[in-house]
mmCIF file of C-alpha atoms in Angstrom:
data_model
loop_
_atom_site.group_PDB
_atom_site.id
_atom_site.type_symbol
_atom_site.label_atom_id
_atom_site.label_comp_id
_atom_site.label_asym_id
_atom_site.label_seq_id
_atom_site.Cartn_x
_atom_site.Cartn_y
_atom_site.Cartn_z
ATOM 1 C CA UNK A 1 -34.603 28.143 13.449
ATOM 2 C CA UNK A 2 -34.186 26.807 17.179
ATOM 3 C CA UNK A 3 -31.506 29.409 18.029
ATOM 4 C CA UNK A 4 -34.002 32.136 16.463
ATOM 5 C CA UNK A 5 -36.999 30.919 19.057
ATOM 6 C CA UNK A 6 -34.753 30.554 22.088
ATOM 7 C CA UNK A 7 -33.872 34.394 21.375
ATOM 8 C CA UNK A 8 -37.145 35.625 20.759
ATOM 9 C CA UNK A 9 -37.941 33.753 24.207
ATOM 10 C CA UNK A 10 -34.554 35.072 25.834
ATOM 11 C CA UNK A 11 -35.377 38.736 24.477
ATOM 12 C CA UNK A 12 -39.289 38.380 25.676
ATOM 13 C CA UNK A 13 -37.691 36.898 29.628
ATOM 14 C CA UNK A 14 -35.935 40.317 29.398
ATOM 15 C CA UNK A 15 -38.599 42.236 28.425
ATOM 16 C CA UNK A 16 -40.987 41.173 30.785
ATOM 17 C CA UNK A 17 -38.711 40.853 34.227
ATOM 18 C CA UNK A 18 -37.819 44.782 33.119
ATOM 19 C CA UNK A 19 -41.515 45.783 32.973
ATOM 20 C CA UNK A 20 -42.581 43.807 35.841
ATOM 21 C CA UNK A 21 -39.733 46.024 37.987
ATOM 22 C CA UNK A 22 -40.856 49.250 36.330
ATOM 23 C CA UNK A 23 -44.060 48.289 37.834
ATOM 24 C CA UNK A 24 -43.414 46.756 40.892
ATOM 25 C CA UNK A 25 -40.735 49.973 41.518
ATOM 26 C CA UNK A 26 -43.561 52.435 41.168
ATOM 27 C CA UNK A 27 -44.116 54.090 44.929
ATOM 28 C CA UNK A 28 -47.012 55.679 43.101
ATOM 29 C CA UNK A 29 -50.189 55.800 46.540
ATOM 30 C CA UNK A 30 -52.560 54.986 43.664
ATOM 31 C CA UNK A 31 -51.834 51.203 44.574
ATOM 32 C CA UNK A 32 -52.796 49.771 47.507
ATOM 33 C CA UNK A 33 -50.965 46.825 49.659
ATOM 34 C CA UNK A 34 -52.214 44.235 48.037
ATOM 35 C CA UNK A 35 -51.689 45.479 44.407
ATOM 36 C CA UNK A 36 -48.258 46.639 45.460
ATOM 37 C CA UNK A 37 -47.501 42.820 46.989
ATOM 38 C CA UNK A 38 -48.727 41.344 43.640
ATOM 39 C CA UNK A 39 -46.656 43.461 41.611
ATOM 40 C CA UNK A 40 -43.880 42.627 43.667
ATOM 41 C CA UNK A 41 -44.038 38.775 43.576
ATOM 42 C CA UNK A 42 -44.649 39.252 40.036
ATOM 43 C CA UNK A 43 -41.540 40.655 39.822
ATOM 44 C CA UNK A 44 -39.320 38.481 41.741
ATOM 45 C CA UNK A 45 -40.923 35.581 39.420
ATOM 46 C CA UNK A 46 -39.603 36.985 36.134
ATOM 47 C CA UNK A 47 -36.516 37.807 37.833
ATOM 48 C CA UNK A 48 -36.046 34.098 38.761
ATOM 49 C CA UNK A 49 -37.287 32.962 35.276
ATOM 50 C CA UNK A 50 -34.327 35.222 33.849
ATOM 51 C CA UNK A 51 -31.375 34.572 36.173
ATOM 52 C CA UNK A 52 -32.305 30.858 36.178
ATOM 53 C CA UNK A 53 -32.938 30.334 31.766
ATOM 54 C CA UNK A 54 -29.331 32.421 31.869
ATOM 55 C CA UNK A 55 -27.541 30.130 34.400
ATOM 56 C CA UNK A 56 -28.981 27.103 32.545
ATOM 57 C CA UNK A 57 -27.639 28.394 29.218
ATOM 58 C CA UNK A 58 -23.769 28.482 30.930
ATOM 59 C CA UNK A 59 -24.123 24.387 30.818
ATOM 60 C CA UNK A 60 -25.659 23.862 27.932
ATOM 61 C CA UNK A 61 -22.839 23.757 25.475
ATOM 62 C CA UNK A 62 -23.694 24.055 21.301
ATOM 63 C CA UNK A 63 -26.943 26.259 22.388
ATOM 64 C CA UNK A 64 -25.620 29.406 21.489
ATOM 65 C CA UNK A 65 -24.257 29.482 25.438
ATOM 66 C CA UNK A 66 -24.245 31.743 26.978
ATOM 67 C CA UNK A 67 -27.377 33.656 25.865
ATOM 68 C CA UNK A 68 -27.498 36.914 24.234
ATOM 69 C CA UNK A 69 -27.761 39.504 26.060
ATOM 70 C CA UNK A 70 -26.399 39.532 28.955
ATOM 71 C CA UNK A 71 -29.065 40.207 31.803
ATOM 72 C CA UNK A 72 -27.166 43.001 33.333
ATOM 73 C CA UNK A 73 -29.800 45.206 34.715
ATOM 74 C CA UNK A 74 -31.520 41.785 36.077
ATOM 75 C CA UNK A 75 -28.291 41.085 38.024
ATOM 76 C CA UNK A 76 -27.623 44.621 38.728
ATOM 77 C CA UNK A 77 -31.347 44.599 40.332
ATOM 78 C CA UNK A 78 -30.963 41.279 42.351
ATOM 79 C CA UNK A 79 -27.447 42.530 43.441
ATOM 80 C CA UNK A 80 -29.177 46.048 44.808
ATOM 81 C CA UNK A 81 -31.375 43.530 47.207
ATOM 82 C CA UNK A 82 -28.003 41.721 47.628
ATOM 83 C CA UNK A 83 -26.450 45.077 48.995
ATOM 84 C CA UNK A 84 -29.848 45.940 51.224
ATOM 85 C CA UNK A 85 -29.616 42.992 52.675
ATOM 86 C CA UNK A 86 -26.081 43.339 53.663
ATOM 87 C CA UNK A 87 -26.820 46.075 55.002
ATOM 88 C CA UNK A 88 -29.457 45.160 57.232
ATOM 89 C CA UNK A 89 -32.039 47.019 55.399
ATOM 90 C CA UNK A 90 -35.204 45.332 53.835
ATOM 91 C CA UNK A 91 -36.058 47.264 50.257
ATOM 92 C CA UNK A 92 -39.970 48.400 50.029
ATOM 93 C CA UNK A 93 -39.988 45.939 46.933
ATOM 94 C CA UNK A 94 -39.471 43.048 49.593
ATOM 95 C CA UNK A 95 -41.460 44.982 52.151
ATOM 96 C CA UNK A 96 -44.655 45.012 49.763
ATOM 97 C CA UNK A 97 -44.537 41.232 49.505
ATOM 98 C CA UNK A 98 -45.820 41.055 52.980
ATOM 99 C CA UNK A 99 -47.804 43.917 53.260
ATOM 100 C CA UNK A 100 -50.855 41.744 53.919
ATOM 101 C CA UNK A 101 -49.803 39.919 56.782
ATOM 102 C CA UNK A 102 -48.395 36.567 56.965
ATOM 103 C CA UNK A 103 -46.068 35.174 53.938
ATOM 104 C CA UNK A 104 -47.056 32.368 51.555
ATOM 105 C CA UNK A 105 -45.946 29.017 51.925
ATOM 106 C CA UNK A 106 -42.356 27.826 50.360
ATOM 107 C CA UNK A 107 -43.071 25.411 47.287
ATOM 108 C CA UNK A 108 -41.087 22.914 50.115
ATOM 109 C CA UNK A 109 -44.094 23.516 52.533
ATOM 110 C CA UNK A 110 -46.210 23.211 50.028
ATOM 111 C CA UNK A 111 -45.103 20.037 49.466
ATOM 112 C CA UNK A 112 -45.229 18.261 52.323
ATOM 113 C CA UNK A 113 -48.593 19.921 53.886
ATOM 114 C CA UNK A 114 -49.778 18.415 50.386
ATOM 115 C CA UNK A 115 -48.611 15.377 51.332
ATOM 116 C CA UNK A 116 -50.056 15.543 54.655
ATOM 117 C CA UNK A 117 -53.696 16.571 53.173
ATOM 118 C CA UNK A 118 -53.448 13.603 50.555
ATOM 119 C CA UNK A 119 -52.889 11.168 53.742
ATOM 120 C CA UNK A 120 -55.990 12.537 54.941
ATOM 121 C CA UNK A 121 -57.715 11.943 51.716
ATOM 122 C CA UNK A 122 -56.531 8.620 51.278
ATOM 123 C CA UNK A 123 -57.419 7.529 54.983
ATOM 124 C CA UNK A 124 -61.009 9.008 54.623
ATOM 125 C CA UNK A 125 -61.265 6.956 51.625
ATOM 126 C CA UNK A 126 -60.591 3.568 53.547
ATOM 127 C CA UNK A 127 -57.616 3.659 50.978
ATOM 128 C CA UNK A 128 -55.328 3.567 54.180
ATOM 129 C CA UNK A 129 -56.006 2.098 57.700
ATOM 130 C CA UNK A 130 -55.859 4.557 60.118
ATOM 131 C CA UNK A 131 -58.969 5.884 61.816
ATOM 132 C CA UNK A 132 -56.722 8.333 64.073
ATOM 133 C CA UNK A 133 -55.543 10.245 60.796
ATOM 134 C CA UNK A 134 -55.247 13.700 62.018
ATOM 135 C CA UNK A 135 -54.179 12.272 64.931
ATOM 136 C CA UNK A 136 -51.272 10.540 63.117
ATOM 137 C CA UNK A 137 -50.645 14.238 60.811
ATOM 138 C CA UNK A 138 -50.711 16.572 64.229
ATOM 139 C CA UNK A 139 -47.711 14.016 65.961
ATOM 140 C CA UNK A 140 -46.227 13.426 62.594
ATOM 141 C CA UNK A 141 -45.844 17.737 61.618
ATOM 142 C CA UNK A 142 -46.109 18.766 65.657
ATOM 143 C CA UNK A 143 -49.260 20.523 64.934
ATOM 144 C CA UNK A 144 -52.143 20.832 66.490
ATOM 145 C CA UNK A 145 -55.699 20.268 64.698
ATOM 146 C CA UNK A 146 -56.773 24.052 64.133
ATOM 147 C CA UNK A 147 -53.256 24.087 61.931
ATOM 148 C CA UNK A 148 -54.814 20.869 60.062
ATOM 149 C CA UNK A 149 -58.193 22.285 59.261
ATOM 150 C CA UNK A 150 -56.284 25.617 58.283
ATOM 151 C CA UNK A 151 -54.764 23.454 55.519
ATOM 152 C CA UNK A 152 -57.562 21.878 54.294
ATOM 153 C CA UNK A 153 -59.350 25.370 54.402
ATOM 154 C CA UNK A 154 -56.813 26.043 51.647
ATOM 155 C CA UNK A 155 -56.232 23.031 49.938
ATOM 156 C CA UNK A 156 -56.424 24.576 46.457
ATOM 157 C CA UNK A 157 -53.236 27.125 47.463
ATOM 158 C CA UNK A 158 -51.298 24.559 48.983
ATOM 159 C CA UNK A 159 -52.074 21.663 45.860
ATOM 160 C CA UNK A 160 -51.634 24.603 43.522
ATOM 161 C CA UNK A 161 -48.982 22.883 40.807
ATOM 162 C CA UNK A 162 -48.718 19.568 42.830
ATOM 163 C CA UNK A 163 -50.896 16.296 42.860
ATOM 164 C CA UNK A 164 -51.739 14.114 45.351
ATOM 165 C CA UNK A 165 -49.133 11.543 46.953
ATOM 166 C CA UNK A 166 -49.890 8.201 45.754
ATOM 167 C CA UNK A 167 -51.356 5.554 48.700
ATOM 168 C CA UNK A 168 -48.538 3.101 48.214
ATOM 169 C CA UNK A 169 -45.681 6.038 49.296
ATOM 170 C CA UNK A 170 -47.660 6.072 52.756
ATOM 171 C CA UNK A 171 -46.769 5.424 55.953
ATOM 172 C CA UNK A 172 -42.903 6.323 55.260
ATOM 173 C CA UNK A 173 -44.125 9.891 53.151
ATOM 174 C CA UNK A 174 -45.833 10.836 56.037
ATOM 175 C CA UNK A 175 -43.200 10.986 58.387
ATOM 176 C CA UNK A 176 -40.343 12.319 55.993
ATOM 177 C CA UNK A 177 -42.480 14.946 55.050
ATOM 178 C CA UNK A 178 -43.041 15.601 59.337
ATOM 179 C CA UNK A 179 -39.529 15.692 59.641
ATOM 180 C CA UNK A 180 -38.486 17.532 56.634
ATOM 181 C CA UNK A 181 -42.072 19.972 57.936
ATOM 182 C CA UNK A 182 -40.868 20.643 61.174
ATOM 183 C CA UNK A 183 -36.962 21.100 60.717
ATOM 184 C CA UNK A 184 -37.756 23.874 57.540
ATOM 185 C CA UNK A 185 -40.076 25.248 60.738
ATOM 186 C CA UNK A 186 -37.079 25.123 63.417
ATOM 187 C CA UNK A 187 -34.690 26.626 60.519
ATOM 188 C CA UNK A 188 -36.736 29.426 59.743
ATOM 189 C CA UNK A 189 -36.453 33.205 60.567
ATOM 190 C CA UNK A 190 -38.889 34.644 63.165
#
């Protein structure tokens, strides 16, 4: 009975990550930049969900590992961006993800910004003492204020999936989340 679900999940993984690429694929001018980014991100996130449920299944002994079918379009997809990129070329499938300007944040961004915003919360609470609080965020992330009210501007993105960091992980969250903030920053492509 368990083996049954797990393939009806493993065949529905497959099914979707291939129509999401059908979609995403299309160069059709009937969708605009925006539709075309979606599609794409849509994509890459079944693609993920595939190649990662199939990886799992190689350690997970006495599950029917590994799992039935092989994804072998999936990897033959992710290893055609694999050869792109090689070659210094950037497919339109990854060009359409930032068609509308700047990129989303990582999940890691996410994360700490989150962090940063639920200091904030916490100190205008009176749950933490510390009536410089931006103050203490802009040193802590070397940012300056505008970047601070740019996250709270979009709290509900950057929280999206995470909760708030509890009081008693502050001061020390604060500044590994800085550090962690602005060496992801220094790492990062231009």
């Amino acid at each position: 009975m368990i083996e049954t679900e797990r393939s009806k999940r493993w065949a529905d993984l497959l099914r979707k990550e291939e129509e999401a690429f059908k979609k995403a694929s299309n160069d059709s001018k009937e969708f605009g930049p925006a539709r075309r980014e979606l599609l794409a991100r849509e994509w890459f996130e079944a693609l993920a969900m595939v190649l990662t449920e199939y990886f799992r299944s190689l350690g997970q002994p006495g599950k029917g590992v590994p799992l039935y079918p092989f994804p072998g379009a999936a990897i033959g997809r992710a290893a055609g961006l694999a050869e792109h990129f090689a070659a210094g070329r950037i497919p339109l499938i990854v060009q359409d993800i930032n068609a509308g300007g700047h990129p989303s944040r990582s999940p890691p961004e996410r994360r700490d910004i989150a962090t940063a915003l639920s200091y904030i919360e916490h100190a205008r609470a009176a749950r933490i003492s510390d009536r410089s609080f931006i103050k203490s965020v802009t040193e802590a992330f070397e940012v300056d204020r505008s970047t601070v009210r740019d996250w709270e501007k979009n709290r509900g993105e950057i929280f999206r999936g995470l909760t708030i960091t509890p009081v008693e992980k502050f001061p020390s969250a604060l500044r590994t989340a800085g550090a962690r903030y602005k060496t992801n920053r220094e790492t990062r492509p231009p």
